[in-house]
Short mmCIF file of C-alpha atoms in Angstrom, two decimals:
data_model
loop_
_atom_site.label_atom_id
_atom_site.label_comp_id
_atom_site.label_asym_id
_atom_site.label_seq_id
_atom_site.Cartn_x
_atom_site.Cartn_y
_atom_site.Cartn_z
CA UNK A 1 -4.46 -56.15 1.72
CA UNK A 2 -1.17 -56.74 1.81
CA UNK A 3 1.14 -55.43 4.70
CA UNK A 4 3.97 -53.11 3.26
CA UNK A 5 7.42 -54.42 3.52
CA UNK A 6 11.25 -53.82 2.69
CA UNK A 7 14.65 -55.98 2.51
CA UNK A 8 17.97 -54.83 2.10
CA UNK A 9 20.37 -56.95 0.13
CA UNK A 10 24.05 -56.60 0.01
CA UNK A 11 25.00 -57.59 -3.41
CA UNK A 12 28.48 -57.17 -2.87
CA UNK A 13 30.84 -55.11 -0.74
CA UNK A 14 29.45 -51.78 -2.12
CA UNK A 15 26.14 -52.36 -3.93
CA UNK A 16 22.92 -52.53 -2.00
CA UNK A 17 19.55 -53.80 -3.63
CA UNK A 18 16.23 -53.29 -2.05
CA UNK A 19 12.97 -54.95 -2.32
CA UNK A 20 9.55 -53.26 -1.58
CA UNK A 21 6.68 -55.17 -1.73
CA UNK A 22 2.99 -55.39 -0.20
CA UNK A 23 0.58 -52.29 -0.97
CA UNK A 24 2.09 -48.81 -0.32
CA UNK A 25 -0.32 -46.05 -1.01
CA UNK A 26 -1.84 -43.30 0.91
CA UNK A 27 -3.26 -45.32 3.49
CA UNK A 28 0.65 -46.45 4.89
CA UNK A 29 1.60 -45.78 8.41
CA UNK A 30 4.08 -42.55 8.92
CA UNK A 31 6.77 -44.84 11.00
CA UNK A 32 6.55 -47.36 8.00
CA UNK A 33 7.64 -44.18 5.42
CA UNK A 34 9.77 -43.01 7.89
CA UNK A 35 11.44 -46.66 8.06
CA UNK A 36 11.88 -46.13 4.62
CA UNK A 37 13.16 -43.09 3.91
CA UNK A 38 16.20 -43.53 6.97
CA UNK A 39 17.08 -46.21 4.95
CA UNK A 40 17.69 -44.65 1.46
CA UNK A 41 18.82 -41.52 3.03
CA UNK A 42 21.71 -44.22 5.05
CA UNK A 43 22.71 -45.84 2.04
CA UNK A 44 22.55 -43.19 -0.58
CA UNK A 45 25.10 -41.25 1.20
CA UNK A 46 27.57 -43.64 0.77
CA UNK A 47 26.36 -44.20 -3.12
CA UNK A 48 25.55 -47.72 -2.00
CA UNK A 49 22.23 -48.02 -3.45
CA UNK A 50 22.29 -49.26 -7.57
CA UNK A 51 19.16 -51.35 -7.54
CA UNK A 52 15.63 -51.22 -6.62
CA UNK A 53 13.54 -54.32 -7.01
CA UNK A 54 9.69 -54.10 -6.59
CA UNK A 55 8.78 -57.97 -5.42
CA UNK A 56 5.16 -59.96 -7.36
CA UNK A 57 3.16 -58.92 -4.73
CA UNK A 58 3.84 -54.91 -4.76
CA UNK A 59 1.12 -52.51 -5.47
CA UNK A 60 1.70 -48.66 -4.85
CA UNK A 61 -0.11 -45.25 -5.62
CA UNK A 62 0.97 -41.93 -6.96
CA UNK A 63 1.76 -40.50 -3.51
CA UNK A 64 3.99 -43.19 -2.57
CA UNK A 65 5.33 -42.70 -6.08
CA UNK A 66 6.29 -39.31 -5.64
CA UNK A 67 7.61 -39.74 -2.18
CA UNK A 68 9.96 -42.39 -3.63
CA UNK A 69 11.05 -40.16 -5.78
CA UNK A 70 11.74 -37.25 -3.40
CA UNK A 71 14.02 -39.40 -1.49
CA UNK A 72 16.12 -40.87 -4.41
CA UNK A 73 18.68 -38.50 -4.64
CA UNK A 74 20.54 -41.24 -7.34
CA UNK A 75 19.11 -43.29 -10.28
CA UNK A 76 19.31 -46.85 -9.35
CA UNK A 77 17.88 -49.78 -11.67
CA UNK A 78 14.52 -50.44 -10.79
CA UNK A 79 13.23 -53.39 -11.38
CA UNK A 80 9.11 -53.45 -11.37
CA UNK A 81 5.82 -54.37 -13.45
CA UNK A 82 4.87 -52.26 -16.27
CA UNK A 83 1.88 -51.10 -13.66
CA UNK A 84 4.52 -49.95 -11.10
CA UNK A 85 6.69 -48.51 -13.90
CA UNK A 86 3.68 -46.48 -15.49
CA UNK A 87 3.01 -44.88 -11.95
CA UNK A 88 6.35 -44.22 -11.35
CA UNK A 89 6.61 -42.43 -14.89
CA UNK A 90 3.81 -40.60 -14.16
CA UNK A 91 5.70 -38.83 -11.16
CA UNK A 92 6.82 -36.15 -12.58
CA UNK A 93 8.35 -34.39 -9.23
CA UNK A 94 11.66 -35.64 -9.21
CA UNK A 95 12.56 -34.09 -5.64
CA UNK A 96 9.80 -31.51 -3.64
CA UNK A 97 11.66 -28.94 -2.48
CA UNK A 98 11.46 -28.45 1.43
CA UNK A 99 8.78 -25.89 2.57
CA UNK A 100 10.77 -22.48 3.52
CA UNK A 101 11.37 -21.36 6.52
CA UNK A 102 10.09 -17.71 7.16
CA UNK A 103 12.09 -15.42 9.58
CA UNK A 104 9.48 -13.48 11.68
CA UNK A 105 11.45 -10.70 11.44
CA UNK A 106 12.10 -10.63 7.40
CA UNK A 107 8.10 -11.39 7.17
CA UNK A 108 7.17 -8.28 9.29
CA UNK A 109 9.02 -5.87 7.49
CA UNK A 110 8.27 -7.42 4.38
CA UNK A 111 4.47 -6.75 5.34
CA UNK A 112 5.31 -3.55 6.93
CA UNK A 113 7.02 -2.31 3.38
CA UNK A 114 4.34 -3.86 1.31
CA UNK A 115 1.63 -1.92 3.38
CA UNK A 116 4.09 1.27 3.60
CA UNK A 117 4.22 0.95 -0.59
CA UNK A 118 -0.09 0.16 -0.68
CA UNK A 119 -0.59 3.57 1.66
CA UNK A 120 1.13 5.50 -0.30
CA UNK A 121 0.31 4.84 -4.18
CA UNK A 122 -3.50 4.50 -2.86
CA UNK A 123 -2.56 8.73 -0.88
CA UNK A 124 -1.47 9.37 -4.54
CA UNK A 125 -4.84 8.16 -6.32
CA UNK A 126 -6.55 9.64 -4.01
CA UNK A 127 -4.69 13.06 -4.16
CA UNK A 128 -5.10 12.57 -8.40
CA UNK A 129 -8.73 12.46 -8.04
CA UNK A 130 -9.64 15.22 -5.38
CA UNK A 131 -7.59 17.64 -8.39
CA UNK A 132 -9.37 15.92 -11.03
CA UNK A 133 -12.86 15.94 -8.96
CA UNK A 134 -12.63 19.60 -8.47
CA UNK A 135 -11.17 20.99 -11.78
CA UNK A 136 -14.35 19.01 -13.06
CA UNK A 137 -16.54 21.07 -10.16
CA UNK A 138 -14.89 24.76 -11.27
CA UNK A 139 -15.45 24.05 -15.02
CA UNK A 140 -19.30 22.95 -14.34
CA UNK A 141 -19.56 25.79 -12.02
CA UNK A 142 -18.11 28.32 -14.86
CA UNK A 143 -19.86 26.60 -17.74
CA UNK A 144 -23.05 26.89 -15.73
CA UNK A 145 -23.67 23.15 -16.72
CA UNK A 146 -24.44 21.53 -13.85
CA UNK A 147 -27.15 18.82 -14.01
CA UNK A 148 -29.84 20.04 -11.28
CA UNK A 149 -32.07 17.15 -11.51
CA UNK A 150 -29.19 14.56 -10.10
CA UNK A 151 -27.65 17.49 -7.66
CA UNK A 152 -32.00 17.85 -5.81
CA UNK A 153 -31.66 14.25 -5.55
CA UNK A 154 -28.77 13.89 -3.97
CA UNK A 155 -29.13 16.57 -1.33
CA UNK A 156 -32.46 14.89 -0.78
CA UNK A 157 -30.91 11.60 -0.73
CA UNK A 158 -27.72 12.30 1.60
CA UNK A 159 -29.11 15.08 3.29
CA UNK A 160 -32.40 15.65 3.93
CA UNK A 161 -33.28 11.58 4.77
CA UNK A 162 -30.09 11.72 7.13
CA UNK A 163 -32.06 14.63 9.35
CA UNK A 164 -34.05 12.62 11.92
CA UNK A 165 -30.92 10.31 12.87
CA UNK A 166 -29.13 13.32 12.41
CA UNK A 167 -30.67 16.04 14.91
CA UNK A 168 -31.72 12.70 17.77
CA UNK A 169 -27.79 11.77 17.68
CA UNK A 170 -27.05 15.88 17.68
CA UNK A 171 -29.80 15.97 20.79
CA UNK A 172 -28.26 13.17 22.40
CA UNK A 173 -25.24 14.11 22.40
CA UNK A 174 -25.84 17.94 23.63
CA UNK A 175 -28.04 16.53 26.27
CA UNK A 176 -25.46 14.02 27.83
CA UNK A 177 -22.36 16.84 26.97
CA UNK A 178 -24.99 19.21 29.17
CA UNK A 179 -25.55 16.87 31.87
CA UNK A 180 -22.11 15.50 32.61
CA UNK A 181 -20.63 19.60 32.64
CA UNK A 182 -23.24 20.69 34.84
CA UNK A 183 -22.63 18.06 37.82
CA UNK A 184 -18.93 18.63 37.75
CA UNK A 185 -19.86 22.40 37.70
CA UNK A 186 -21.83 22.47 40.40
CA UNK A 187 -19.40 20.60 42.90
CA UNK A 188 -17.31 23.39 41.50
CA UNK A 189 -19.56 26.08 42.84
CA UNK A 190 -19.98 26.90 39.13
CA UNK A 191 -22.86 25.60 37.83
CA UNK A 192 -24.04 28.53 35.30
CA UNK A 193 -20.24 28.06 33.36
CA UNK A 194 -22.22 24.11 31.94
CA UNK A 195 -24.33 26.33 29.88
CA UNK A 196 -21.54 28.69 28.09
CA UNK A 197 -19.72 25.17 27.85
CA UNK A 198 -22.52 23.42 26.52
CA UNK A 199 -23.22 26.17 24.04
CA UNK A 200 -19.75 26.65 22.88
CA UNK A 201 -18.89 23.10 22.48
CA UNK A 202 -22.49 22.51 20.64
CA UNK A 203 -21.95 25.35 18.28
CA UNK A 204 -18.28 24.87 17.62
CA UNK A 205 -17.62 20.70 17.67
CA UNK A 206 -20.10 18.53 18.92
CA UNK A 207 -22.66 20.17 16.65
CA UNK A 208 -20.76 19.64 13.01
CA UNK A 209 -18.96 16.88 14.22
CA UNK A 210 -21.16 14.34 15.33
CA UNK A 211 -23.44 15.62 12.21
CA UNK A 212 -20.35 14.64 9.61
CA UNK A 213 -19.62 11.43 11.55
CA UNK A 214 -23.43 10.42 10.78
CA UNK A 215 -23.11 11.69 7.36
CA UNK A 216 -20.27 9.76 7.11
CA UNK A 217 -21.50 6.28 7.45
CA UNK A 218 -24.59 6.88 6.08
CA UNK A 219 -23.47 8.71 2.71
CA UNK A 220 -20.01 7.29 2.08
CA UNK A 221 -21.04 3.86 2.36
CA UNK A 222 -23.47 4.78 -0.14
CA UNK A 223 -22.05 6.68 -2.61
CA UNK A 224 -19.35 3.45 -2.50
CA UNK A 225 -21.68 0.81 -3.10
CA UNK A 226 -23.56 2.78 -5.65
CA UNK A 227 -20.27 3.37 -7.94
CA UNK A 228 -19.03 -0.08 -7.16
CA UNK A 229 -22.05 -1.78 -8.12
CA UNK A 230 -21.87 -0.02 -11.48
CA UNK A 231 -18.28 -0.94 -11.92
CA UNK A 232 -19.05 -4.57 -11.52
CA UNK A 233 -21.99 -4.55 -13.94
CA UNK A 234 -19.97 -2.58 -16.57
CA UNK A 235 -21.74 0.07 -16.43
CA UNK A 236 -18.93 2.77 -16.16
CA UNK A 237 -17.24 1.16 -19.25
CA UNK A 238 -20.56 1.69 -21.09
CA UNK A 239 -20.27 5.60 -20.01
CA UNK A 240 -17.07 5.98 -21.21
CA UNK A 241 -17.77 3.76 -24.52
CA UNK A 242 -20.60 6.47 -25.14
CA UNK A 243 -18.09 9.04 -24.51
CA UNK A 244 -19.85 10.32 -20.66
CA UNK A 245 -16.59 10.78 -17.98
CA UNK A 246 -17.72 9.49 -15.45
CA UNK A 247 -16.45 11.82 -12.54
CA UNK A 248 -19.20 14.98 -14.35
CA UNK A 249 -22.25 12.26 -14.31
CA UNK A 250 -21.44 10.62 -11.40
CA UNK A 251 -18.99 12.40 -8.29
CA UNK A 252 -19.49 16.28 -9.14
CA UNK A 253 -23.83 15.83 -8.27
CA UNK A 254 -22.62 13.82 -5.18
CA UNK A 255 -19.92 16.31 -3.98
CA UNK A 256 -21.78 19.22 -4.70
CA UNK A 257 -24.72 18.22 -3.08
CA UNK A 258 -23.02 17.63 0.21
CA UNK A 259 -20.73 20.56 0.03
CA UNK A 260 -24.62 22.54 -0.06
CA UNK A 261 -26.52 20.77 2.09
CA UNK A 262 -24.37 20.49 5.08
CA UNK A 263 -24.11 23.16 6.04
CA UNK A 264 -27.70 23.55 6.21
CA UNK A 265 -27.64 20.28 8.21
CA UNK A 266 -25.11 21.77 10.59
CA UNK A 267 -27.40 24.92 11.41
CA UNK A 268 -30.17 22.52 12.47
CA UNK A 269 -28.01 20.08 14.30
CA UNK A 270 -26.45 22.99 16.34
CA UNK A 271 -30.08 23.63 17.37
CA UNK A 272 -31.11 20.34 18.50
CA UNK A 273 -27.86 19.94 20.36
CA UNK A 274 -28.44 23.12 22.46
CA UNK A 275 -31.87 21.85 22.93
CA UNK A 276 -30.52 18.96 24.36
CA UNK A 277 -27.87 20.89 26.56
CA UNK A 278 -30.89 23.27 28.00
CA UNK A 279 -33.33 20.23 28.77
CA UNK A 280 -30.11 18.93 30.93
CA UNK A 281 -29.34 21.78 32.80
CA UNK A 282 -33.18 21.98 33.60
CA UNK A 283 -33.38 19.09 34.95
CA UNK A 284 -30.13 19.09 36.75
CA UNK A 285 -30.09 22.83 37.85
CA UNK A 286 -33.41 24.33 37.59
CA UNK A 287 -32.57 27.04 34.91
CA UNK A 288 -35.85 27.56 32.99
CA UNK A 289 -35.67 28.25 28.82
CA UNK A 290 -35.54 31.86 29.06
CA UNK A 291 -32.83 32.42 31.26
CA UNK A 292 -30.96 29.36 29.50
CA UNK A 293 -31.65 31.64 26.41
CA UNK A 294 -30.09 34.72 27.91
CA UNK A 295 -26.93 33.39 29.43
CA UNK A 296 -26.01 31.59 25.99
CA UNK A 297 -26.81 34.95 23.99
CA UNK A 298 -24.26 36.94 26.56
CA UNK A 299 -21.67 34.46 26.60
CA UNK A 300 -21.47 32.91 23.28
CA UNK A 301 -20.44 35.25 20.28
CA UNK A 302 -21.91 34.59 16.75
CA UNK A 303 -17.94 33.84 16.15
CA UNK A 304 -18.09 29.95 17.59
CA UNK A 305 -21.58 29.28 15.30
CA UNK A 306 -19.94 30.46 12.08
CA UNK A 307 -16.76 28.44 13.04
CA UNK A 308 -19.07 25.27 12.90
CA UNK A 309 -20.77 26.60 9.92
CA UNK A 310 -17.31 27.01 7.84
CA UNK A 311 -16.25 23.80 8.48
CA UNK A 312 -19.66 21.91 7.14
CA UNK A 313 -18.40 22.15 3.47
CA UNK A 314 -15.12 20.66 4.18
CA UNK A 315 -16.41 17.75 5.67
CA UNK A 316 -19.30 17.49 3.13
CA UNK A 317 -16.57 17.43 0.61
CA UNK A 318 -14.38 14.79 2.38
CA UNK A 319 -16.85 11.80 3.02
CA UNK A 320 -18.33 12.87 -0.79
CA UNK A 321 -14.91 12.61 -2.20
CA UNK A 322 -13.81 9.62 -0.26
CA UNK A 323 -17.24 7.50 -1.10
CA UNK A 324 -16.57 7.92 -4.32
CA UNK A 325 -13.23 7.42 -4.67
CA UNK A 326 -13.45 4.03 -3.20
CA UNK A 327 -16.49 3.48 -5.20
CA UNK A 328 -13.69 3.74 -8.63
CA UNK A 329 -11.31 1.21 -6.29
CA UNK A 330 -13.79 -1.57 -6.89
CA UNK A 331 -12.76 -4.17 -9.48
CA UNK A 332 -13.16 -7.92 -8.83
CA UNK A 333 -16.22 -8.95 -7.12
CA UNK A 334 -19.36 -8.68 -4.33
CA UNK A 335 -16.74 -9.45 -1.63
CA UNK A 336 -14.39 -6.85 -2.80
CA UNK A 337 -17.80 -4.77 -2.59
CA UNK A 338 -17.99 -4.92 1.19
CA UNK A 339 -14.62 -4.68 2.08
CA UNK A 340 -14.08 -1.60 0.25
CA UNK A 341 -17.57 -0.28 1.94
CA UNK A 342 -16.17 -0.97 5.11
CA UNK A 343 -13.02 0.60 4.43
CA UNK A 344 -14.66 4.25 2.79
CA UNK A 345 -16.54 4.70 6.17
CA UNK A 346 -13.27 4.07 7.98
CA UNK A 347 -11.72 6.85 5.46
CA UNK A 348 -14.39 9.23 5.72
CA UNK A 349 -14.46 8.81 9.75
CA UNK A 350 -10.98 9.81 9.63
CA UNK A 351 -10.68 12.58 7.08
CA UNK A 352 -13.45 13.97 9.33
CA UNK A 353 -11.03 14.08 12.34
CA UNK A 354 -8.65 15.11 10.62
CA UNK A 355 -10.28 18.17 9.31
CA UNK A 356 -11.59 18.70 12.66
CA UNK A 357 -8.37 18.90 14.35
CA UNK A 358 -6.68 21.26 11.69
CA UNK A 359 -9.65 23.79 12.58
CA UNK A 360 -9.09 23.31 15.83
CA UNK A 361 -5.75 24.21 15.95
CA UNK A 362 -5.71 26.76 13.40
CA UNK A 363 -8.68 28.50 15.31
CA UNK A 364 -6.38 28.32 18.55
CA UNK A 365 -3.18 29.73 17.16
CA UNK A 366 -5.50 32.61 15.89
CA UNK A 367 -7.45 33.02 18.95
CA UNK A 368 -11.14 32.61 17.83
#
């Protein structure tokens, strides 16, 4: 292979030819392109430049075509085989424009106002559909049309088969809540206050709470892959093509059947999580069942288990709407499945704190 090479003639006074030869292609040395291009840059600034002459023994490729090209900022004569010439005619890039240079500054706000702008229309959607989700719930509920056989299965599906992770998280929880009041307690000199504690914090938060956090990534996960799933395989435009809306058939069973069943869920989960407080104050203070049952029933008023109780539907109806809704945000492919599975669990999670914290301070301000 030939070595790549360049002369510079002086034709006259103010005309400057130069002859390439050898083999430039891809394989070239930077410093030899660099060579190069310092001198066309030198001599094209002074307009010197009117001929390029490719020498017998030249043979070049279509990069070092281009980058010719990109560093004739004239038209000089060139002088080369028809080989040479068809390569060069097949460069169509007459100059590559520099990459840009991003500011920092101008691409985090850019970001910033693109995700500002995303946030909101997708607050909007969702704010469309919870209207649209329950003017469809009120007109089944009036109409007395609402299909039983998918509502059983889904409060078997997203309730029932959540219990047993359900009530052991609920225990768990209650138990270690239990544990960790009475020991500070008792270096307090108060060690029967763990058990009103434990009670009131079972019955009121930890009990619902940790219940719709469960529900949450179990159910909203699901309910997202299930509609996104159907999306992909067109099965939603099939609904609609046989004239079935698909927030009746497919989000009204869902919601519904959590808005039921959790509070059910709730009542048992408040059990298992006093359980749970009552086997750790036994074991850390000695306080058998029956007087663990009669300090609860004179300290804790039927108020702080109907508090829990009330807020069970509102969660229900949060993760249901959320799965859902990013169920319907599904549109390209399996990839955009998980990501958007990931992201409804994230959703639910925090609509549930949400909710939590407005009962929390709405309960204060009124003193229950």
């Amino acid at each position: 292979m030939q070595a790549p090479y360049f002369h510079i003639h002086r034709d006259s006074v103010s005309t400057i030819c130069i002859t390439i030869g050898g083999v430039w292609d891809f394989r070239i040395a930077k410093s030899k392109l660099n060579s190069l291009a310092s001198a066309l840059h030198k001599h094209q600034n002074k307009r010197q430049i009117t001929q390029i002459m490719f020498a017998d023994d030249a043979r070049i490729d279509l990069a070092f075509g281009i980058f010719l090209k990109q560093h004739l900022h004239s038209t000089p004569e060139i002088i080369a085989s028809n080989e040479i010439n068809a390569t060069l005619n097949q460069c169509l890039i007459a100059s590559i424009p520099p990459t840009p240079k991003h500011s920092f500054v101008k691409l985090f706000f850019a970001q910033l106002g693109k995700g500002v702008y995303e946030f909101f229309q997708s607050f909007i959607d969702f704010l469309n559909f919870v209207g649209m989700s329950f003017y469809y719930l009120v007109i089944s509920l009036f109409h007395g049309n609402i299909r039983l056989t998918p509502l059983l299965y889904h409060i078997n599906e997203s309730g029932f088969k959540a219990l047993p992770v359900s009530l052991l998280t609920a225990f768990i929880v209650g138990f270690a809540i239990a544990l960790q009041g009475a020991v500070q307690l008792e270096l307090m000199g108060a060690p029967l206050l763990s058990i009103e504690m434990t009670a009131k914090l079972s019955l009121r938060e930890m009990g619902p709470f940790i219940l719709a956090l469960v529900i949450a990534g179990r159910s909203a996960s699901s309910f997202t892959a299930e509609i996104g799933v159907m999306r992909l395989t067109d099965e939603l435009d099939a609904m609609k093509t046989m004239n079935f809306h698909p927030v009746p058939f497919l989000v009204i069973p869902r919601l519904f059947a959590l808005i039921i069943v959790m509070p059910l869920l709730v009542f048992l989960a408040d059990a298992f999580s006093l359980l749970g407080g009552m086997l750790a104050v036994y074991l850390q203070l000695g306080i058998d069942m029956g007087s663990y049952i009669d300090k609860v029933h004179e300290s804790v008023s039927w108020t702080h288990f109907f508090i829990g109780i009330v807020k069970a539907p509102f969660f229900g109806a949060a993760i249901a709407l959320v799965g859902c809704f990013r169920g319907f945000c599904i549109k390209e492919n399996t990839q955009e499945l998980g990501r958007i599975t990931t992201i409804s669990v994230v959703n639910a999670l925090f609509w549930i704190i949400a909710i939590n914290a407005i009962f929390s301070f709405i309960t204060s301000r009124l003193g229950i």
